[in-house]
Tab-separated table of C-alpha atoms and ligand atoms in Angstrom:
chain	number	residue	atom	x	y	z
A	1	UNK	CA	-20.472	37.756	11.779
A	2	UNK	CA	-19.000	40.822	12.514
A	3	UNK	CA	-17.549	39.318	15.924
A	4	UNK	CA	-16.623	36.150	14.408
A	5	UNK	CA	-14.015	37.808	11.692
A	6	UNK	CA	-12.979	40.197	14.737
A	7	UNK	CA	-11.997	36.906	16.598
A	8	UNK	CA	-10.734	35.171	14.200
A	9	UNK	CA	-8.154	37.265	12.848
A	10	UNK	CA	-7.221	37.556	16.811
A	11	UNK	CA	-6.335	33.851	16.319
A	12	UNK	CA	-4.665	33.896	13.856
A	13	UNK	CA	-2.746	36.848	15.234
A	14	UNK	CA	-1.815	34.860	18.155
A	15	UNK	CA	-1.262	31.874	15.946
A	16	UNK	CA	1.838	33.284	14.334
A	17	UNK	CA	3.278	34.782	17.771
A	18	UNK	CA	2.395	31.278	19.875
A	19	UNK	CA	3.964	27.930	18.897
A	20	UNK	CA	1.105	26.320	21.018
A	21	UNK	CA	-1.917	27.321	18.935
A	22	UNK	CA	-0.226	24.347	16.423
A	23	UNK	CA	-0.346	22.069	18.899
A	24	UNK	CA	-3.928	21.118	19.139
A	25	UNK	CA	-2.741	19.479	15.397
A	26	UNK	CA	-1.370	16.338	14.931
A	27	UNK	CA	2.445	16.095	13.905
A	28	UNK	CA	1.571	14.130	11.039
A	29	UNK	CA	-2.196	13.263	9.403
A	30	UNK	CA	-2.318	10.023	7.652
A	31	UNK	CA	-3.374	9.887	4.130
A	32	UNK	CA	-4.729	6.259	3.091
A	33	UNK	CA	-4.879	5.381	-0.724
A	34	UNK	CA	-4.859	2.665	-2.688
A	35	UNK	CA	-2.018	3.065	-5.089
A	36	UNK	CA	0.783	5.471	-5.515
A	37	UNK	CA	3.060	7.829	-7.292
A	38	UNK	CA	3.130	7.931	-10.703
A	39	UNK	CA	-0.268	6.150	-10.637
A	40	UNK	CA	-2.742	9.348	-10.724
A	41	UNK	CA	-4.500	8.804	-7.771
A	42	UNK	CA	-1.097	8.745	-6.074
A	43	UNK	CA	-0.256	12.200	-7.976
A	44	UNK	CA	-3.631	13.507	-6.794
A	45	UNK	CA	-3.107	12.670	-3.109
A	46	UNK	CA	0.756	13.689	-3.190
A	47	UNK	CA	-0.136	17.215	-4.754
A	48	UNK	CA	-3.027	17.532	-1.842
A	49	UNK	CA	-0.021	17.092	0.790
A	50	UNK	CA	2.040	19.061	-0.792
A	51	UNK	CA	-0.350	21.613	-1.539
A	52	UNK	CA	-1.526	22.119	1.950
A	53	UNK	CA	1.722	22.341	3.499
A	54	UNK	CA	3.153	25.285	1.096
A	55	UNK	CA	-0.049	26.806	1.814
A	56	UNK	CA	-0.155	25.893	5.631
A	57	UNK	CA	3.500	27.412	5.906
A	58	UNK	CA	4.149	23.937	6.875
A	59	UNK	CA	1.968	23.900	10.064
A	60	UNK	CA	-0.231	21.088	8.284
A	61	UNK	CA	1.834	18.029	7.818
A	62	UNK	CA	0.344	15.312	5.785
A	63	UNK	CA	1.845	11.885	4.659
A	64	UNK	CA	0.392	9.398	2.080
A	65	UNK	CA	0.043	5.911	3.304
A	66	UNK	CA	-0.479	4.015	-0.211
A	67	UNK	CA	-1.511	0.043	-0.371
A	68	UNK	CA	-4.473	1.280	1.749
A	69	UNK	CA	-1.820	-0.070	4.758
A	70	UNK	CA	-3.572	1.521	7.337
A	71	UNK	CA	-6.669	-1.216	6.608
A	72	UNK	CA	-3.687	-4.271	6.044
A	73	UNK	CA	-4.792	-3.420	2.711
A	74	UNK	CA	-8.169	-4.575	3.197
A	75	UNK	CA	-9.337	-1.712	0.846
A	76	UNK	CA	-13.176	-2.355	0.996
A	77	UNK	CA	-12.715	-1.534	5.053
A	78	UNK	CA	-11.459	1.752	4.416
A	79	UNK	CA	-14.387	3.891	4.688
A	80	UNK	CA	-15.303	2.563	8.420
A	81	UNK	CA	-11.446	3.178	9.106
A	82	UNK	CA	-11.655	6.830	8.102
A	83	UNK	CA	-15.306	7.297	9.736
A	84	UNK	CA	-14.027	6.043	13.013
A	85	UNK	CA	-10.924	8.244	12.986
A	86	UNK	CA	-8.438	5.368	12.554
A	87	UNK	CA	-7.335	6.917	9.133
A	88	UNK	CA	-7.404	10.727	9.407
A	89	UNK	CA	-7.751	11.541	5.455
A	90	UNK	CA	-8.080	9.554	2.418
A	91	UNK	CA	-8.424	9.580	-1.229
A	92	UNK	CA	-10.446	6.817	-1.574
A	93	UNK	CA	-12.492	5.344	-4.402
A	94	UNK	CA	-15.973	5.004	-4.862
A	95	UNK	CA	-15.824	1.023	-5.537
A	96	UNK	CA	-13.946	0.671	-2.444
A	97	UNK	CA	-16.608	2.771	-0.040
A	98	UNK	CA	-19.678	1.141	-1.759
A	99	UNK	CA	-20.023	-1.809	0.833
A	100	UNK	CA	-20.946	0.652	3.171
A	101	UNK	CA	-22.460	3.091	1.307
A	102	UNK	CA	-24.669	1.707	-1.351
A	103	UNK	CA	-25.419	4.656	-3.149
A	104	UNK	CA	-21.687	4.481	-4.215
A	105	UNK	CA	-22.692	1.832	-6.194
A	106	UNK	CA	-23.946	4.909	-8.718
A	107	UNK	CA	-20.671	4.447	-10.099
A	108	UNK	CA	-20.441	1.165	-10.709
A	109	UNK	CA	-24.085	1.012	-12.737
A	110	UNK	CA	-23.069	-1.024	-16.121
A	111	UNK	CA	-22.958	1.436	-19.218
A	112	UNK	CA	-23.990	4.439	-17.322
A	113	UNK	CA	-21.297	6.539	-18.187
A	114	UNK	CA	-20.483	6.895	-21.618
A	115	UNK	CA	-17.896	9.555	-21.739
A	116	UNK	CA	-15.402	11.449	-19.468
A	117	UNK	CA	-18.445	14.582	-19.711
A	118	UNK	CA	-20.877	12.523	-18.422
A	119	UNK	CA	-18.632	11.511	-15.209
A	120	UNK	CA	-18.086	15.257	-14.864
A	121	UNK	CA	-21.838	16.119	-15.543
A	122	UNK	CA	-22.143	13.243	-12.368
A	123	UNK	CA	-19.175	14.245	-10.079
A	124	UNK	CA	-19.859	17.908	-11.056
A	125	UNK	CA	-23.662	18.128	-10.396
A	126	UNK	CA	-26.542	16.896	-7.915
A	127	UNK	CA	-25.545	13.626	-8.267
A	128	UNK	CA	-22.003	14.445	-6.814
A	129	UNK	CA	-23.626	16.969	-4.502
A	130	UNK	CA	-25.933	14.439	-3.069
A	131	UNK	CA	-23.095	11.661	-2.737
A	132	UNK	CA	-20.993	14.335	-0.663
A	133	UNK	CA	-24.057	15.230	1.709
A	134	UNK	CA	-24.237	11.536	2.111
A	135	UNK	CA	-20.733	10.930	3.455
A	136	UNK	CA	-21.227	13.970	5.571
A	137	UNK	CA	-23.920	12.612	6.950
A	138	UNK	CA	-21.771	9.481	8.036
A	139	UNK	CA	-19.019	11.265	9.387
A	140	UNK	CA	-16.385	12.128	6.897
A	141	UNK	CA	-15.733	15.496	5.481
A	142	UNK	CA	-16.213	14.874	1.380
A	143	UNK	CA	-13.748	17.976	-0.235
A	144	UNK	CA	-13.600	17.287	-4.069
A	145	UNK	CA	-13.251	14.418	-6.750
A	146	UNK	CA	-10.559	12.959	-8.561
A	147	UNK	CA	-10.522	10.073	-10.977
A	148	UNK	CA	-9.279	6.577	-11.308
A	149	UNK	CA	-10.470	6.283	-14.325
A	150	UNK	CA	-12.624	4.209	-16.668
A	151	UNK	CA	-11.986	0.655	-15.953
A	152	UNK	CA	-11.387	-1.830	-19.049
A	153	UNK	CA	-11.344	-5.511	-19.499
A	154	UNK	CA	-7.828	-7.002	-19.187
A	155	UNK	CA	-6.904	-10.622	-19.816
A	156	UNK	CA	-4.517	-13.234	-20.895
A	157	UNK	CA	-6.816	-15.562	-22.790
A	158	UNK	CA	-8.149	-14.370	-25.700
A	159	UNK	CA	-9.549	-11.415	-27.613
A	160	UNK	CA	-12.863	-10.232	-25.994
A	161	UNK	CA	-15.501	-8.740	-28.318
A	162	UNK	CA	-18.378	-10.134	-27.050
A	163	UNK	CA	-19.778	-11.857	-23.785
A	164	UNK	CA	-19.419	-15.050	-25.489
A	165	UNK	CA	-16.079	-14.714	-25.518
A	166	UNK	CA	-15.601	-13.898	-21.391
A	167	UNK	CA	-17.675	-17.528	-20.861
A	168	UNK	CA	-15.954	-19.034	-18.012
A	169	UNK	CA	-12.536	-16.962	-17.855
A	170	UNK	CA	-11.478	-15.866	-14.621
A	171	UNK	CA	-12.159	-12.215	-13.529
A	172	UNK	CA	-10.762	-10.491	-10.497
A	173	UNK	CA	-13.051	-7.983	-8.963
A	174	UNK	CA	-13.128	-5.718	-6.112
A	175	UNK	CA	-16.015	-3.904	-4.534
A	176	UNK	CA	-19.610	-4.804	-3.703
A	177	UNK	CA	-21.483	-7.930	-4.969
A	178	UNK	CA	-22.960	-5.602	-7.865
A	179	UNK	CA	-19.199	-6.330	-9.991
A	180	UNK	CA	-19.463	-10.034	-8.968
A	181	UNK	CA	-23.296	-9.800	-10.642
A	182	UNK	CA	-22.104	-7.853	-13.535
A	183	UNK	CA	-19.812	-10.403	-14.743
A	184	UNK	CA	-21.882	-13.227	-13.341
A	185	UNK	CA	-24.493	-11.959	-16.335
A	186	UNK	CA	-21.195	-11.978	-18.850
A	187	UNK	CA	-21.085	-15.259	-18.641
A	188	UNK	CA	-17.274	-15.195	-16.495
A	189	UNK	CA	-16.594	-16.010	-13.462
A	190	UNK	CA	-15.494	-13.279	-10.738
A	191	UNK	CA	-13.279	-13.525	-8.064
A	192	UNK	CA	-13.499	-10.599	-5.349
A	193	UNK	CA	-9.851	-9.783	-3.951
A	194	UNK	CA	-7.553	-6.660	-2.965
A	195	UNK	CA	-5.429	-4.712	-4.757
A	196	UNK	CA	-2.837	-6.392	-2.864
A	197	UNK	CA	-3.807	-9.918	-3.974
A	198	UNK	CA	-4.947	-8.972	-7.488
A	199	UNK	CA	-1.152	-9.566	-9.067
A	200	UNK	CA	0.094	-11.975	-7.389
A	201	UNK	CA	-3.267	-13.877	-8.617
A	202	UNK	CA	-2.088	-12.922	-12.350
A	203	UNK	CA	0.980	-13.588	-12.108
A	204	UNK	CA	-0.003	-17.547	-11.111
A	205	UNK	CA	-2.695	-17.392	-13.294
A	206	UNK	CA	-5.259	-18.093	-10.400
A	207	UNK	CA	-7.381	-15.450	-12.583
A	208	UNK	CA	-7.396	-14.958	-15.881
A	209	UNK	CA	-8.132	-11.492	-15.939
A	210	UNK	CA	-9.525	-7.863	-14.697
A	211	UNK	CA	-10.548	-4.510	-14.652
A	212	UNK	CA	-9.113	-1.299	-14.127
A	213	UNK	CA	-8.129	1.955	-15.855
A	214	UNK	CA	-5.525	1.562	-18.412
A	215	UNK	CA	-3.107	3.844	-16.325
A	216	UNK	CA	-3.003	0.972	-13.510
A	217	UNK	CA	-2.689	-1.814	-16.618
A	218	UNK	CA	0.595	0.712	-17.776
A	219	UNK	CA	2.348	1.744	-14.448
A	220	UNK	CA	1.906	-1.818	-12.660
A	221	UNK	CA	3.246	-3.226	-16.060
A	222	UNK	CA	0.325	-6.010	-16.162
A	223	UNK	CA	1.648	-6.974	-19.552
A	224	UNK	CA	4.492	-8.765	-17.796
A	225	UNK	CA	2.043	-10.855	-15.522
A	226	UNK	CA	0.441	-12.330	-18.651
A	227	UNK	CA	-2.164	-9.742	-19.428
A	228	UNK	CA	-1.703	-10.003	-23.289
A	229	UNK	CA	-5.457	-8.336	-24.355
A	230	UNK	CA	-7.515	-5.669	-23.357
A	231	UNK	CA	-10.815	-4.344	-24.703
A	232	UNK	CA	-12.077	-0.789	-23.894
A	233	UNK	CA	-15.624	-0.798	-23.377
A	234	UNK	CA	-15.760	1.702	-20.613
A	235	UNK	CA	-18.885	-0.301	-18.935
A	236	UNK	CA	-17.922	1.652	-15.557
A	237	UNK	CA	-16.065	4.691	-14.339
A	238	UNK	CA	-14.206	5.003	-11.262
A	239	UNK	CA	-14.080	8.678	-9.660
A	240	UNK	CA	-11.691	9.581	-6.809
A	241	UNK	CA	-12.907	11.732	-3.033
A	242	UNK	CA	-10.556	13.832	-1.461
A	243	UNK	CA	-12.061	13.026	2.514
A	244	UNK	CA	-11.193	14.026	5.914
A	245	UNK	CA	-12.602	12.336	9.005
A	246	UNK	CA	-14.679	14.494	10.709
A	247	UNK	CA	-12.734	13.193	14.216
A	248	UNK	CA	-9.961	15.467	12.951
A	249	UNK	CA	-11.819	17.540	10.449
A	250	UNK	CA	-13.729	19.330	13.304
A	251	UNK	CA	-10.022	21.112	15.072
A	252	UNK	CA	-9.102	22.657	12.187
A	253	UNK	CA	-10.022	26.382	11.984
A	254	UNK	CA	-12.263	27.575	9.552
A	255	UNK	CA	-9.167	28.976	7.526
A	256	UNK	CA	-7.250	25.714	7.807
A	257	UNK	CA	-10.381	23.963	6.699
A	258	UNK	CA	-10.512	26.219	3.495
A	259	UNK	CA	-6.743	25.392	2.814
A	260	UNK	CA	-7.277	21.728	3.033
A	261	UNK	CA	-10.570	22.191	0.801
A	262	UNK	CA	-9.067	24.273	-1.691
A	263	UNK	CA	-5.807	21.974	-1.963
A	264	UNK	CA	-8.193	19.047	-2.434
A	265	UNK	CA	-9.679	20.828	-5.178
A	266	UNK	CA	-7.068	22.073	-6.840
A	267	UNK	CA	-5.029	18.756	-6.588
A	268	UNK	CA	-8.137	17.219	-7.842
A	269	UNK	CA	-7.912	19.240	-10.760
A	270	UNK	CA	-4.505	18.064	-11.502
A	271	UNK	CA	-5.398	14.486	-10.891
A	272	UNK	CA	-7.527	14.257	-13.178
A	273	UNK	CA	-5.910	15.668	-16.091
A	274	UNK	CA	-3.147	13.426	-15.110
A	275	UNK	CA	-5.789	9.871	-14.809
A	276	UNK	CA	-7.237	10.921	-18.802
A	277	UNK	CA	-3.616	11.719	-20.391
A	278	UNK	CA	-3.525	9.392	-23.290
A	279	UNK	CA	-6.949	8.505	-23.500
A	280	UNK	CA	-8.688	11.440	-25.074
A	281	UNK	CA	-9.547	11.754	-27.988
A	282	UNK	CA	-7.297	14.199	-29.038
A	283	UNK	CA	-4.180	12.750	-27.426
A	284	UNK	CA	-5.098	8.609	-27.694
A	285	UNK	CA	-1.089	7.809	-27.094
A	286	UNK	CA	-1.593	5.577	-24.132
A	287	UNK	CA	-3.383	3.280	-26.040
A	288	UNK	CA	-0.620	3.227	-28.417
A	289	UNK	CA	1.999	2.555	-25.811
A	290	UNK	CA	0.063	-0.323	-24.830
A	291	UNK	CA	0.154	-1.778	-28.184
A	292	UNK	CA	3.880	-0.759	-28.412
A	293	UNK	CA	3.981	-3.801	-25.139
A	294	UNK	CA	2.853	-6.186	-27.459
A	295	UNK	CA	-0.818	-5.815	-26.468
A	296	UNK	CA	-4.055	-6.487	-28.004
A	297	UNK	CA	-5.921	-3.381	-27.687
A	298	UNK	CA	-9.723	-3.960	-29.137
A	299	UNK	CA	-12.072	-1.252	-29.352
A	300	UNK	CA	-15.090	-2.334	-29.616
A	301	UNK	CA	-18.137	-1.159	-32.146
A	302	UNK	CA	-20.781	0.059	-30.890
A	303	UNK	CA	-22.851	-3.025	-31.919
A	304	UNK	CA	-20.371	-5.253	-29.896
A	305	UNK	CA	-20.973	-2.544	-26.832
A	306	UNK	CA	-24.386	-3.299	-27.268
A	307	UNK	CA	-24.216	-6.686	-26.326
A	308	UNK	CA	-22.704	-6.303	-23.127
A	309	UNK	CA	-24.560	-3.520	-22.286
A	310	UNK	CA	-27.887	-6.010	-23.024
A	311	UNK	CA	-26.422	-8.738	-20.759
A	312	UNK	CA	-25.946	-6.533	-18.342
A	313	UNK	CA	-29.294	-4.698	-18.099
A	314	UNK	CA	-30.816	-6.796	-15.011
A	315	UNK	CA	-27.724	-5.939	-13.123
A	316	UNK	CA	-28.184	-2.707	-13.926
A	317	UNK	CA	-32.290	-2.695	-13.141
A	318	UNK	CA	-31.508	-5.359	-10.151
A	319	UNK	CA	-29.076	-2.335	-8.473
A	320	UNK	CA	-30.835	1.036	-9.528
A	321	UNK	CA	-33.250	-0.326	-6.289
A	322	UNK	CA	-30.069	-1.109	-4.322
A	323	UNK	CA	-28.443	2.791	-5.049
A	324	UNK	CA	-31.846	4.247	-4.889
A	325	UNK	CA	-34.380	5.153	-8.265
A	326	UNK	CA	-34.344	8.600	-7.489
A	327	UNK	CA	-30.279	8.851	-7.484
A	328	UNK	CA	-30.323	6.750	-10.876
A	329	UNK	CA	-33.044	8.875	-12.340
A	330	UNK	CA	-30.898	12.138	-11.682
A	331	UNK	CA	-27.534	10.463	-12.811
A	332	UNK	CA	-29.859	9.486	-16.172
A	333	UNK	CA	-30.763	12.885	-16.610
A	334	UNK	CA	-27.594	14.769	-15.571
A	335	UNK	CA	-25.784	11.936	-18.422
A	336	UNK	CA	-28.889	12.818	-21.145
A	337	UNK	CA	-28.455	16.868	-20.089
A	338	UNK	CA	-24.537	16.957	-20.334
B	401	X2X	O1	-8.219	-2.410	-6.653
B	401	X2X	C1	-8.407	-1.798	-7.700
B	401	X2X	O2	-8.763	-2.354	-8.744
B	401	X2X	C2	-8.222	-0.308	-7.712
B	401	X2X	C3	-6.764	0.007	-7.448
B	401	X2X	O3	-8.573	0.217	-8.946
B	401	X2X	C4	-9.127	0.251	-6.661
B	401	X2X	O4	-8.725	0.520	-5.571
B	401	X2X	C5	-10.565	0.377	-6.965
């Protein structure tokens, strides 16, 4: 150990004297998102590059590539991309990795989250810890969470309140099959597309609706594309993963590695304050502003919750075998413990 700090601090020595030792790094790692700046998860992944090169002295350059571009947007392929080395970091969601990684799918369980401390008791405890090992195991370096957000119901229809009132509409999804079965059991019809297709498809109507956090309904102004009613019913949340691949993870030195983790942290930190501004209870403004658009914004009772979390509960049952019992057992408890 001894040794070890003994040669390390003779790299880094030689580090600041050699303008080769930076060389092994890339000019420029490529940071794949979905959306970005002022959307959250764009603030979260900015702050990470910008983080890491203040605290790099600018030997670490980072750039964000939003639109998940480096996949031609083909944001369920994004995992595989970052595995194989094709993307060297990400800040990816959990929907998008679960088609390769079905315990992902955690997330995405109907009603399992009730609040913002239950996804922290999740992301925070041995259910996070065990989803992290998991990546590791595939490849990618998992460095801390972030958050989407919880995703509500969004359409141009009519006032939702119940799953009667979703029968046949038009729902865009994005994912694994487990969102196409959740609103197959709601009684609406889902339509599995990108990011990158999901407006355009609003904007002609080719769907009537969808689901995201209220911060993506707000900063891609979904109002204007027709998107006149939404109804918070939080039935899934949506947390962010700071990831490198471990194709470039593995030349960083320890120390670099620590910067990049710590700067993933810390920006994670930041992100989510950011992705649950407006939305607390204390501070409930962006719900306001969304009214102030000329939106229907329906909160439903708990009663009304209840009957989509009813229609829901084969899905649920159907995909706690899919994620794995023991994984939904521990998310039950760390939710029940929080
Ligand atoms: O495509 C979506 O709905 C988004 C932006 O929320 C995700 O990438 C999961």
């Amino acid at each position: 150990m001894k040794l070890y700090a003994l040669l390390a601090s003779a790299l880094i020595g030689v580090a600041s004297i050699s303008p080769s030792f930076a060389a092994d790094y890339k000019s420029e790692y490529k940071v794949s998102t979905v959306v970005p700046a002022p959307f959250p998860w764009g603030l979260a992944a900015d702050k990470w590059i910008e983080l890491v090169r203040e605290r790099s002295d600018g030997r670490i350059n980072m750039k964000a590539y939003p639109g998940t571009q480096l996949v031609a947007g083909e944001q369920t392929k994004e995992f595989t991309a970052v595995r194989k080395g094709a993307i060297d970091m990400s800040v990816s969601s959990t929907i998008n990795w679960s088609p390769q990684i079905p315990e992902m799918n955690i997330f995405a369980l109907p009603f399992l989250i009730p609040d913002y401390k239950a996804m922290d008791a999740l992301t925070g405890g041995p259910v996070g810890e065990e989803i992290f090992e998991i990546v590791r195991s595939k490849g990618v370096e998992p460095l801390a969470w972030a958050e989407n957000g919880f995703r509500e119901l969004t359409n141009s229809k009519r006032e939702v309140r119940s799953p009667a009132d979703l029968e046949g509409m038009k729902i865009r999804v994005v994912g694994s099959p487990l969102f196409n079965d959740t609103f197959t059991a709601f009684g609406a019809n889902p339509a599995q597309m990108s990011w990158a297709d999901a407006k355009p498809a609003l904007t002609t109507g080719a769907v009537d609706g969808q689901e995201n956090p209220l911060t993506i309904f707000t900063i891609a102004k979904m109002h204007l594309v027709g998107q006149k009613y939404v109804t918070t019913w939080g039935y899934v949340a949506d947390p962010l993963i700071f990831a490198v691949s471990h194709r470039v993870w593995n030349d960083f030195t320890p120390e670099d590695q620590e910067i990049i983790r710590q700067a993933a942290i810390d920006a994670g930190a930041y992100g989510i304050e950011v992705a649950r501004k407006g939305l607390t209870e204390g501070d409930d403004s962006l719900y306001k502003e969304i009214e102030g658009l000329g939106v229907t914004v329906t909160h439903l009772t708990d009663e009304e919750r209840q009957k989509f979390v009813d229609a829901s509960r084969g899905v649920y049952e159907k995909w706690t075998e899919i994620v794995g019992p023991d994984l939904v057992k521990k998310a039950e408890e760390s939710v029940a413990n929080r």
